[in-house]
Short mmCIF file of C-alpha atoms and ligand atoms in Angstrom, two decimals:
data_model
loop_
_atom_site.label_atom_id
_atom_site.label_comp_id
_atom_site.label_asym_id
_atom_site.label_seq_id
_atom_site.Cartn_x
_atom_site.Cartn_y
_atom_site.Cartn_z
CA MET A 1179 14.33 80.15 12.33
CA SER A 1180 12.02 83.04 12.79
CA GLN A 1181 9.72 83.68 15.59
CA GLN A 1182 7.06 83.01 13.41
CA THR A 1183 7.78 79.65 12.51
CA GLN A 1184 8.69 78.42 15.45
CA ALA A 1185 4.85 79.37 16.11
CA PRO A 1186 2.06 76.56 16.99
CA ILE A 1187 -0.54 76.72 13.79
CA ILE A 1188 -3.23 78.09 16.13
CA ILE A 1189 -6.87 77.13 15.65
CA ILE A 1190 -10.00 79.23 16.73
CA GLY A 1191 -12.72 76.86 17.52
CA SER A 1192 -13.10 72.83 18.26
CA GLY A 1193 -16.27 72.39 16.51
CA PHE A 1194 -16.50 70.00 13.54
CA ALA A 1195 -14.31 71.15 11.22
CA ALA A 1196 -11.66 72.06 13.92
CA TYR A 1197 -10.92 68.75 14.85
CA GLN A 1198 -11.64 67.55 11.38
CA LEU A 1199 -8.35 69.54 10.57
CA ILE A 1200 -6.52 67.88 13.64
CA LYS A 1201 -7.07 64.24 12.94
CA ALA A 1202 -5.90 65.42 9.42
CA ILE A 1203 -2.35 66.30 10.45
CA ARG A 1204 -2.06 64.08 12.62
CA ARG A 1205 -2.72 61.62 10.13
CA SER A 1206 0.68 62.24 8.70
CA ASP A 1207 2.39 64.72 11.47
CA LEU A 1208 2.92 63.91 14.95
CA THR A 1209 5.15 66.98 15.64
CA THR A 1210 3.70 70.43 14.82
CA ALA A 1211 2.36 72.21 17.60
CA ILE A 1212 -1.17 73.02 17.54
CA GLN A 1213 -3.02 75.31 20.08
CA VAL A 1214 -7.11 75.11 20.08
CA PHE A 1215 -8.39 78.10 21.49
CA SER A 1216 -12.49 77.56 21.92
CA CYS A 1217 -14.92 79.70 23.51
CA ASP A 1218 -16.21 76.12 24.61
CA SER A 1219 -15.81 73.22 26.47
CA GLY A 1220 -13.82 71.78 23.46
CA ASP A 1221 -15.97 68.28 24.30
CA ASP A 1222 -16.54 66.68 20.79
CA TYR A 1223 -19.83 65.81 19.95
CA ASN A 1224 -22.17 65.32 16.71
CA LYS A 1225 -23.70 68.56 16.10
CA PRO A 1226 -26.53 66.92 13.64
CA ASP A 1227 -27.66 64.38 16.90
CA LEU A 1228 -29.53 67.55 17.94
CA SER A 1229 -31.94 66.86 15.45
CA HIS A 1230 -33.41 63.91 17.52
CA VAL A 1231 -32.73 64.66 21.30
CA ALA A 1232 -35.99 65.50 21.99
CA SER A 1233 -37.71 61.73 20.67
CA LYS A 1234 -34.85 60.28 22.38
CA LYS A 1235 -35.08 61.69 25.22
CA GLN A 1236 -31.16 62.95 25.75
CA LEU A 1237 -29.41 64.97 27.87
CA ALA A 1238 -26.32 67.10 26.17
CA SER A 1239 -24.33 64.74 28.21
CA ASP A 1240 -25.15 62.05 26.20
CA LEU A 1241 -24.10 63.42 22.72
CA ILE A 1242 -20.51 63.77 24.02
CA ARG A 1243 -18.32 61.11 22.31
CA ALA A 1244 -14.83 62.86 23.91
CA THR A 1245 -14.19 65.36 26.76
CA GLY A 1246 -12.18 68.21 25.20
CA ALA A 1247 -9.47 66.99 27.53
CA ALA A 1248 -9.59 63.69 25.89
CA MET A 1249 -8.92 64.86 22.15
CA ALA A 1250 -6.37 67.47 23.49
CA THR A 1251 -4.28 63.98 24.56
CA GLU A 1252 -5.13 61.71 21.75
CA PHE A 1253 -4.57 63.98 19.37
CA ASP A 1254 -1.93 65.77 20.52
CA PHE A 1255 -2.53 69.85 20.94
CA GLU A 1256 -2.72 72.14 23.45
CA LEU A 1257 -6.76 73.27 24.52
CA TRP A 1258 -7.54 76.07 25.41
CA ALA A 1259 -11.14 75.83 26.47
CA ASN A 1260 -13.93 78.66 27.31
CA THR A 1261 -11.52 81.05 26.14
CA ARG A 1262 -12.62 83.37 23.48
CA VAL A 1263 -10.29 84.94 21.15
CA ASP A 1264 -10.58 88.76 21.27
CA ALA A 1265 -8.69 89.58 18.75
CA ILE A 1266 -6.24 88.58 15.50
CA GLU A 1267 -2.78 91.23 14.52
CA PRO A 1268 -2.22 89.34 11.54
CA ASP A 1269 0.64 91.92 10.80
CA CYS A 1270 1.84 90.51 13.84
CA HIS A 1271 1.01 87.08 13.34
CA ARG A 1272 -0.51 86.79 16.74
CA ILE A 1273 -4.23 86.23 17.88
CA LEU A 1274 -5.70 88.43 21.31
CA VAL A 1275 -6.87 86.77 24.65
CA ALA A 1276 -7.72 89.31 27.21
CA ASP A 1277 -4.49 91.13 26.79
CA GLN A 1278 -2.45 88.32 26.31
CA ALA A 1279 -1.04 87.91 22.87
CA TYR A 1280 -0.19 84.13 21.78
CA PRO A 1281 1.95 83.99 18.37
CA TYR A 1282 0.79 81.96 15.26
CA SER A 1283 3.15 80.35 12.09
CA LYS A 1284 -0.63 79.68 10.63
CA LEU A 1285 -4.09 80.68 12.07
CA VAL A 1286 -6.82 78.71 11.08
CA LEU A 1287 -10.70 80.25 11.67
CA ALA A 1288 -13.21 77.37 12.44
CA THR A 1289 -15.57 79.95 14.30
CA GLY A 1290 -18.95 78.44 13.19
CA ALA A 1291 -22.33 80.00 13.05
CA LYS A 1292 -24.53 81.16 15.02
CA ALA A 1293 -28.36 81.05 14.58
CA PHE A 1294 -29.83 83.82 13.45
CA ILE A 1295 -33.49 85.25 15.83
CA PRO A 1296 -35.94 87.34 13.33
CA PRO A 1297 -36.27 90.73 14.69
CA MET A 1298 -39.51 91.25 16.51
CA SER A 1299 -41.20 93.16 19.34
CA GLY A 1300 -42.51 92.36 22.81
CA ASN A 1301 -41.38 91.32 26.34
CA ALA A 1302 -40.61 87.26 25.87
CA ILE A 1303 -38.08 87.88 23.20
CA ASP A 1304 -35.25 87.12 25.41
CA ARG A 1305 -37.13 83.62 25.71
CA VAL A 1306 -35.95 82.87 22.21
CA MET A 1307 -33.83 79.63 22.03
CA THR A 1308 -31.88 78.14 19.49
CA LEU A 1309 -30.15 75.03 19.54
CA ASN A 1310 -27.17 75.25 17.18
CA SER A 1311 -24.78 73.94 19.79
CA LEU A 1312 -24.22 71.36 22.44
CA GLN A 1313 -24.18 74.76 25.14
CA GLU A 1314 -27.51 75.54 24.01
CA TYR A 1315 -29.05 72.49 24.63
CA GLN A 1316 -27.72 72.19 27.84
CA ALA A 1317 -29.00 75.52 28.47
CA VAL A 1318 -32.51 74.63 27.47
CA GLU A 1319 -32.32 70.97 28.02
CA GLN A 1320 -34.68 70.84 31.38
CA GLN A 1321 -36.97 73.29 29.66
CA LEU A 1322 -37.51 71.33 26.67
CA ALA A 1323 -38.36 68.22 28.20
CA LEU A 1324 -41.15 70.13 30.76
CA ALA A 1325 -42.19 72.35 27.83
CA LYS A 1326 -45.80 70.99 25.78
CA ARG A 1327 -46.20 73.76 23.32
CA ILE A 1328 -43.43 74.59 21.21
CA LEU A 1329 -42.88 77.17 18.57
CA VAL A 1330 -40.44 76.74 15.78
CA ILE A 1331 -39.44 79.64 14.34
CA GLY A 1332 -38.48 78.65 10.17
CA GLY A 1333 -39.24 75.64 7.82
CA GLY A 1334 -35.88 74.99 6.49
CA LEU A 1335 -33.96 71.78 6.88
CA ILE A 1336 -33.23 72.39 10.83
CA GLY A 1337 -36.93 74.05 11.47
CA ALA A 1338 -38.32 71.00 9.92
CA GLU A 1339 -36.11 68.55 11.54
CA LEU A 1340 -36.89 70.01 14.94
CA SER A 1341 -40.39 70.32 14.26
CA MET A 1342 -40.75 66.68 13.25
CA ASP A 1343 -38.33 65.26 15.70
CA LEU A 1344 -40.77 67.73 18.65
CA ALA A 1345 -43.80 65.99 17.32
CA SER A 1346 -42.64 62.76 17.15
CA ALA A 1347 -41.77 63.35 21.17
CA GLY A 1348 -45.38 64.16 21.97
CA LYS A 1349 -45.14 68.19 22.07
CA LYS A 1350 -47.86 70.52 20.21
CA VAL A 1351 -45.81 72.15 17.61
CA MET A 1352 -45.94 74.99 15.48
CA THR A 1353 -44.17 76.18 12.60
CA VAL A 1354 -44.16 79.17 11.01
CA ASP A 1355 -42.17 80.31 7.73
CA PRO A 1356 -42.55 83.05 5.46
CA CYS A 1357 -42.07 80.63 2.17
CA ASP A 1358 -44.75 79.50 0.88
CA ARG A 1359 -43.48 75.89 1.14
CA LEU A 1360 -41.18 73.83 3.86
CA MET A 1361 -37.52 73.92 2.85
CA ALA A 1362 -38.20 75.99 -0.15
CA ASN A 1363 -34.57 76.76 -0.58
CA LEU A 1364 -33.90 73.31 -1.16
CA LEU A 1365 -36.87 71.52 -2.41
CA PRO A 1366 -39.73 71.11 -5.10
CA GLU A 1367 -43.31 71.63 -4.04
CA TYR A 1368 -44.61 68.45 -4.75
CA ILE A 1369 -41.78 66.95 -1.85
CA ALA A 1370 -41.91 69.57 0.18
CA LEU A 1371 -46.32 69.25 0.14
CA GLN A 1372 -45.31 65.41 0.79
CA LEU A 1373 -43.37 66.65 3.96
CA GLY A 1374 -45.67 69.10 5.23
CA LYS A 1375 -48.76 66.48 4.96
CA LYS A 1376 -46.80 63.79 7.00
CA MET A 1377 -46.01 66.72 9.72
CA GLN A 1378 -49.63 67.64 9.85
CA GLY A 1379 -49.96 63.83 10.07
CA LEU A 1380 -48.22 64.52 13.06
CA GLY A 1381 -49.69 67.44 15.01
CA VAL A 1382 -47.36 69.59 13.54
CA GLU A 1383 -49.74 73.30 12.59
CA LEU A 1384 -48.03 74.91 9.55
CA ALA A 1385 -48.06 78.39 9.90
CA LEU A 1386 -46.47 79.33 6.08
CA ASN A 1387 -47.04 82.24 4.25
CA ASP A 1388 -46.39 84.04 7.70
CA SER A 1389 -43.91 84.99 10.09
CA VAL A 1390 -43.77 86.09 14.20
CA VAL A 1391 -44.41 89.48 14.78
CA ALA A 1392 -44.50 89.41 18.51
CA LEU A 1393 -43.77 87.57 21.21
CA ASN A 1394 -45.37 88.69 25.21
CA HIS A 1395 -45.23 87.15 28.52
CA THR A 1396 -49.01 85.79 29.05
CA SER A 1397 -50.86 86.23 32.68
CA ASP A 1398 -51.19 82.51 33.60
CA SER A 1399 -48.84 80.79 34.63
CA THR A 1400 -47.37 77.07 34.80
CA SER A 1401 -44.77 75.64 37.26
CA GLY A 1402 -43.03 79.02 37.88
CA SER A 1403 -43.00 80.26 34.39
CA SER A 1404 -45.01 82.06 32.60
CA SER A 1405 -46.22 81.06 28.76
CA ILE A 1406 -45.68 83.06 26.08
CA LEU A 1407 -48.21 84.56 23.26
CA ALA A 1408 -47.07 84.90 20.11
CA LYS A 1409 -48.98 86.93 17.14
CA LEU A 1410 -48.12 86.05 13.59
CA ALA A 1411 -48.33 88.79 10.95
CA SER A 1412 -51.51 87.17 9.61
CA ASN A 1413 -52.90 87.90 13.13
CA ARG A 1414 -52.63 84.45 14.07
CA GLN A 1415 -52.30 84.49 18.06
CA THR A 1416 -50.93 80.92 19.43
CA GLU A 1417 -49.70 80.29 23.35
CA VAL A 1418 -47.17 77.81 23.78
CA ASP A 1419 -44.42 77.08 26.35
CA MET A 1420 -41.17 77.79 24.70
CA VAL A 1421 -40.07 79.27 21.38
CA ILE A 1422 -37.30 77.30 19.08
CA SER A 1423 -35.55 79.65 16.50
CA ALA A 1424 -34.50 77.95 13.36
CA ALA A 1425 -34.62 80.85 10.50
CA GLY A 1426 -30.87 80.07 9.23
CA LEU A 1427 -27.14 80.52 10.71
CA MET A 1428 -25.24 83.58 10.32
CA PRO A 1429 -21.58 82.67 10.12
CA ASN A 1430 -19.15 84.18 12.75
CA ILE A 1431 -17.09 86.87 10.84
CA ALA A 1432 -16.58 89.65 13.77
CA LEU A 1433 -13.32 88.40 14.64
CA ALA A 1434 -12.35 87.96 10.87
CA GLN A 1435 -13.88 91.17 9.63
CA ARG A 1436 -12.13 93.53 12.85
CA ALA A 1437 -8.53 92.21 11.63
CA GLY A 1438 -9.33 93.91 8.14
CA ILE A 1439 -9.65 90.49 6.75
CA ALA A 1440 -12.34 90.33 3.29
CA VAL A 1441 -15.68 88.96 4.50
CA GLY A 1442 -19.05 88.76 2.33
CA ARG A 1443 -21.62 86.22 4.10
CA GLY A 1444 -19.15 84.21 5.31
CA ILE A 1445 -15.03 84.59 5.63
CA ILE A 1446 -14.13 84.64 2.00
CA VAL A 1447 -11.18 82.46 1.04
CA ASP A 1448 -9.73 81.06 -2.28
CA GLY A 1449 -9.65 77.71 -3.63
CA PHE A 1450 -7.09 77.01 -0.77
CA LEU A 1451 -8.99 78.06 2.18
CA GLN A 1452 -6.52 81.20 2.34
CA THR A 1453 -8.33 84.35 3.55
CA SER A 1454 -7.01 87.62 2.38
CA ALA A 1455 -4.44 87.67 4.76
CA ALA A 1456 -1.07 85.94 4.82
CA ASP A 1457 -1.21 82.29 6.75
CA ILE A 1458 -4.85 82.72 8.10
CA PHE A 1459 -7.20 80.52 6.62
CA ALA A 1460 -11.03 79.26 7.17
CA LEU A 1461 -12.94 75.89 6.92
CA GLY A 1462 -16.73 75.49 8.41
CA ASP A 1463 -19.72 77.40 8.68
CA CYS A 1464 -17.53 80.20 8.77
CA ALA A 1465 -16.37 79.90 5.32
CA GLU A 1466 -17.31 81.45 2.18
CA ILE A 1467 -16.31 79.57 -0.95
CA ASP A 1468 -16.97 80.07 -4.68
CA GLY A 1469 -19.74 82.81 -3.06
CA LYS A 1470 -21.32 79.97 -0.90
CA VAL A 1471 -21.11 79.49 2.75
CA LEU A 1472 -21.53 75.23 2.97
CA ALA A 1473 -22.79 74.82 6.52
CA TYR A 1474 -22.85 70.96 6.41
CA LEU A 1475 -20.38 68.09 7.28
CA GLN A 1476 -19.40 66.63 3.93
CA PRO A 1477 -17.84 70.08 2.79
CA ALA A 1478 -15.59 70.69 6.14
CA LEU A 1479 -14.75 67.28 5.98
CA LEU A 1480 -13.28 67.67 2.98
CA SER A 1481 -12.01 71.49 3.54
CA ALA A 1482 -9.89 69.48 6.51
CA ASN A 1483 -8.35 67.31 4.64
CA ALA A 1484 -7.15 70.16 1.87
CA LEU A 1485 -6.53 72.43 4.28
CA ALA A 1486 -3.96 70.04 6.45
CA LYS A 1487 -1.95 69.36 3.37
CA THR A 1488 -1.68 72.65 3.00
CA LEU A 1489 -0.93 73.74 6.37
CA LEU A 1490 1.70 70.82 6.39
CA GLY A 1491 3.69 72.57 3.03
CA GLN A 1492 1.88 70.88 0.31
CA ALA A 1493 -0.29 73.19 -1.06
CA THR A 1494 -3.64 71.56 -2.07
CA LYS A 1495 -6.62 72.97 -3.79
CA LEU A 1496 -10.27 71.80 -2.28
CA GLU A 1497 -12.07 69.60 -4.70
CA LEU A 1498 -15.76 69.42 -4.21
CA PRO A 1499 -17.47 67.36 -5.75
CA ALA A 1500 -21.47 67.47 -6.27
CA MET A 1501 -22.63 66.27 -2.49
CA LEU A 1502 -25.38 64.19 -1.05
CA VAL A 1503 -27.41 66.19 1.70
CA LYS A 1504 -29.56 63.65 3.57
CA ILE A 1505 -32.54 65.31 5.84
CA LYS A 1506 -33.62 63.81 8.78
CA THR A 1507 -37.41 63.41 8.71
CA PRO A 1508 -37.53 60.07 9.40
CA HIS A 1509 -41.10 60.04 8.81
CA TYR A 1510 -40.54 61.18 5.51
CA PRO A 1511 -37.40 60.60 5.09
CA ILE A 1512 -35.24 62.66 2.16
CA GLN A 1513 -31.89 63.15 0.05
CA LEU A 1514 -30.86 66.03 -2.48
CA GLY A 1515 -27.97 66.35 -4.15
CA GLY A 1516 -26.68 68.77 -6.75
CA ASN A 1517 -28.41 72.27 -7.51
CA THR A 1518 -32.05 72.08 -7.02
CA VAL A 1519 -33.18 75.76 -6.92
CA VAL A 1520 -30.83 77.92 -8.81
CA GLY A 1521 -31.83 77.84 -13.24
CA ILE A 1522 -34.06 75.05 -12.72
CA GLN A 1523 -36.05 75.31 -15.87
CA ARG A 1524 -38.07 71.63 -15.40
CA TRP A 1525 -39.17 69.35 -12.59
CA GLN A 1526 -38.89 65.57 -13.90
CA MET A 1527 -40.94 63.54 -11.64
CA GLU A 1528 -41.42 59.67 -11.13
CA ILE A 1529 -44.20 59.00 -8.23
CA ASP A 1530 -44.71 55.26 -7.05
CA ALA A 1531 -45.80 54.12 -4.10
CA GLU A 1532 -42.43 53.18 -2.67
CA GLY A 1533 -41.83 56.89 -3.14
CA CYS A 1534 -41.12 59.96 -5.63
CA SER A 1535 -37.93 60.63 -7.50
CA VAL A 1536 -37.60 64.14 -8.94
CA ASN A 1537 -35.00 65.35 -11.49
CA ALA A 1538 -34.02 68.95 -11.90
CA LEU A 1539 -33.13 69.68 -15.28
CA ASN A 1540 -31.62 73.18 -16.87
CA ALA A 1541 -32.98 74.85 -19.61
CA GLU A 1542 -30.71 72.09 -22.07
CA GLY A 1543 -32.44 69.42 -19.97
CA THR A 1544 -29.45 68.72 -18.40
CA LEU A 1545 -29.57 67.13 -15.51
CA GLN A 1546 -28.47 69.96 -12.38
CA GLY A 1547 -29.48 68.10 -9.19
CA PHE A 1548 -32.43 65.46 -7.90
CA VAL A 1549 -34.23 65.06 -4.30
CA VAL A 1550 -35.17 61.25 -4.15
CA ALA A 1551 -37.89 60.34 -0.90
CA GLU A 1552 -38.76 57.47 0.57
CA GLN A 1553 -37.76 54.19 -0.86
CA HIS A 1554 -36.54 55.98 -4.12
CA MET A 1555 -33.36 57.27 -1.69
CA ASN A 1556 -32.03 53.90 -3.14
CA ARG A 1557 -31.31 55.79 -6.37
CA ALA A 1558 -29.56 58.11 -4.35
CA PHE A 1559 -25.85 56.95 -4.96
CA SER A 1560 -26.22 56.58 -9.23
CA LEU A 1561 -27.98 59.92 -9.27
CA LEU A 1562 -25.27 61.30 -7.68
CA LYS A 1563 -22.56 59.77 -9.57
CA SER A 1564 -24.32 61.14 -13.18
CA LEU A 1565 -24.38 64.73 -12.32
C1 LIG B 380 -29.81 70.56 14.51
C2 LIG B 380 -28.42 71.14 13.32
C3 LIG B 380 -28.36 69.28 12.71
C4 LIG B 380 -27.67 69.30 11.46
N1 LIG B 380 -27.82 67.99 11.16
C5 LIG B 380 -26.63 68.22 9.48
C6 LIG B 380 -26.86 66.61 8.77
O1 LIG B 380 -27.74 66.27 8.82
N2 LIG B 380 -25.83 66.93 7.75
C7 LIG B 380 -24.87 67.67 8.04
O2 LIG B 380 -23.88 67.68 6.60
N3 LIG B 380 -24.84 68.85 8.88
C8 LIG B 380 -25.63 69.16 9.69
N4 LIG B 380 -25.33 69.79 10.48
C9 LIG B 380 -24.52 71.07 10.34
C10 LIG B 380 -23.33 70.92 10.76
O3 LIG B 380 -23.32 70.43 12.12
C11 LIG B 380 -22.22 72.26 10.92
O4 LIG B 380 -22.41 72.34 9.52
C12 LIG B 380 -21.34 71.79 11.51
O5 LIG B 380 -21.02 70.64 12.77
C13 LIG B 380 -20.42 73.06 11.41
O6 LIG B 380 -18.61 72.79 12.12
P1 LIG B 380 -17.80 74.09 12.50
O7 LIG B 380 -16.59 73.37 13.36
O8 LIG B 380 -17.42 74.86 11.07
O9 LIG B 380 -19.14 74.72 13.48
P2 LIG B 380 -18.85 74.84 15.17
O10 LIG B 380 -19.40 73.46 15.47
O11 LIG B 380 -20.00 76.11 15.59
O12 LIG B 380 -17.97 75.35 15.61
C14 LIG B 380 -17.38 76.43 15.85
C15 LIG B 380 -16.45 76.51 16.84
O13 LIG B 380 -15.79 77.95 17.16
C16 LIG B 380 -16.26 78.54 18.74
N5 LIG B 380 -15.50 79.85 18.58
C17 LIG B 380 -16.28 80.74 17.66
N6 LIG B 380 -16.08 82.03 17.59
C18 LIG B 380 -14.81 81.88 18.61
C19 LIG B 380 -14.18 83.05 19.33
N7 LIG B 380 -14.20 84.28 19.13
N8 LIG B 380 -13.02 81.94 20.36
C20 LIG B 380 -12.90 81.08 20.70
N9 LIG B 380 -13.70 80.12 19.96
C21 LIG B 380 -14.69 80.82 18.92
C22 LIG B 380 -17.33 78.22 19.15
O14 LIG B 380 -17.13 78.00 20.45
C23 LIG B 380 -17.13 76.62 18.58
O15 LIG B 380 -16.35 75.65 19.67
C24 LIG B 380 -26.84 70.23 11.43
C25 LIG B 380 -25.99 70.95 12.18
C26 LIG B 380 -27.20 71.39 12.86
C27 LIG B 380 -27.57 72.46 13.99
#
């Protein structure tokens, strides 16, 4: 037997995608050796819960479902926590951590994505925080608890969820987005407007068609840390205690790129989640499937189930059905499915006292996607089936 076939499966990352993959492997195979290398502690938590931490007054530690060590014991893998992988050598079938080489039979990249921070000027740009991981939340939880005025950069899905949650927690929130409505890449205008109204009702100040151009420290200081003066492109100014960027995600592709693996927006994979390099696969927020990065739990779960079979010798193509996206804005809950943006010619709307349903139709009048809000969410599954 060659050294390569004896080597373990190595997984880089310990987020949702990595752990779903390990669970799927262990459902049918208890013997294949698995090593996990992760920049973080490997603790298992539900990342979407980060959208509710402020209103629930939670600590990062409250979100942990199992420690990395407990996961490693339960699912029998070797965890290298707080260990950044520096390089991949595809020709030698090994990864490098510092100068140490670790051989793999198969390598899985589950490196996730990082939050994008738009370019800005000023002496307080290092005060921009992100909430894309438990560790990032841990770093700011005290500051978040103390902050009274918060600027949220980005009115997309995560920005809207966080803004509503922070306002529900009693914070004075301003949400800035360059588009003319919230979640412009997902929602039709009517629903985006209703969501905006609910947020304004909670005290959120919306600065749409606008962007933050500069962040500077102010001279007056409260509790030792100065507040921040944010200047917008419209020349509006606002003074805040904290700035959170929720302006989109950038898949972590650098490791793959340095190894000569094909990347686009994410790490490019085929229908079997195989990258351009032999025996190297990718899934989750870092992967680009059919030209798209699908930074949601459901595609990662389906990818993990298919990839587990492939890694265990039964090549399995990923099939992605139309999927439901739940937007966690409890004062105006929304669900959507299918395509609600590209090639949509006509919106078919039904509005009543219970809520709103919007069907997205193409030029031939065929249903491509839908958005349902409030009580109309009980239609979501039948609409999903008809896609
Ligand atoms: C606030 C918020 C709310 C959300 N709400 C929802 C929701 O309601 N529904 C939904 O479907 N999705 C939601 N999502 C998205 C969902 O949580 C993500 O799609 C999913 O958790 C991504 O999992 P992942 O494993 O791909 O990446 P991550 O969880 O980011 O894991 C990446 C891992 O890679 C490791 N890593 C990276 N580089 C290296 C390296 N060089 N060496 C070693 N380790 C490395 C990191 O340490 C980490 O362990 C939300 C996300 C956020 C931030």
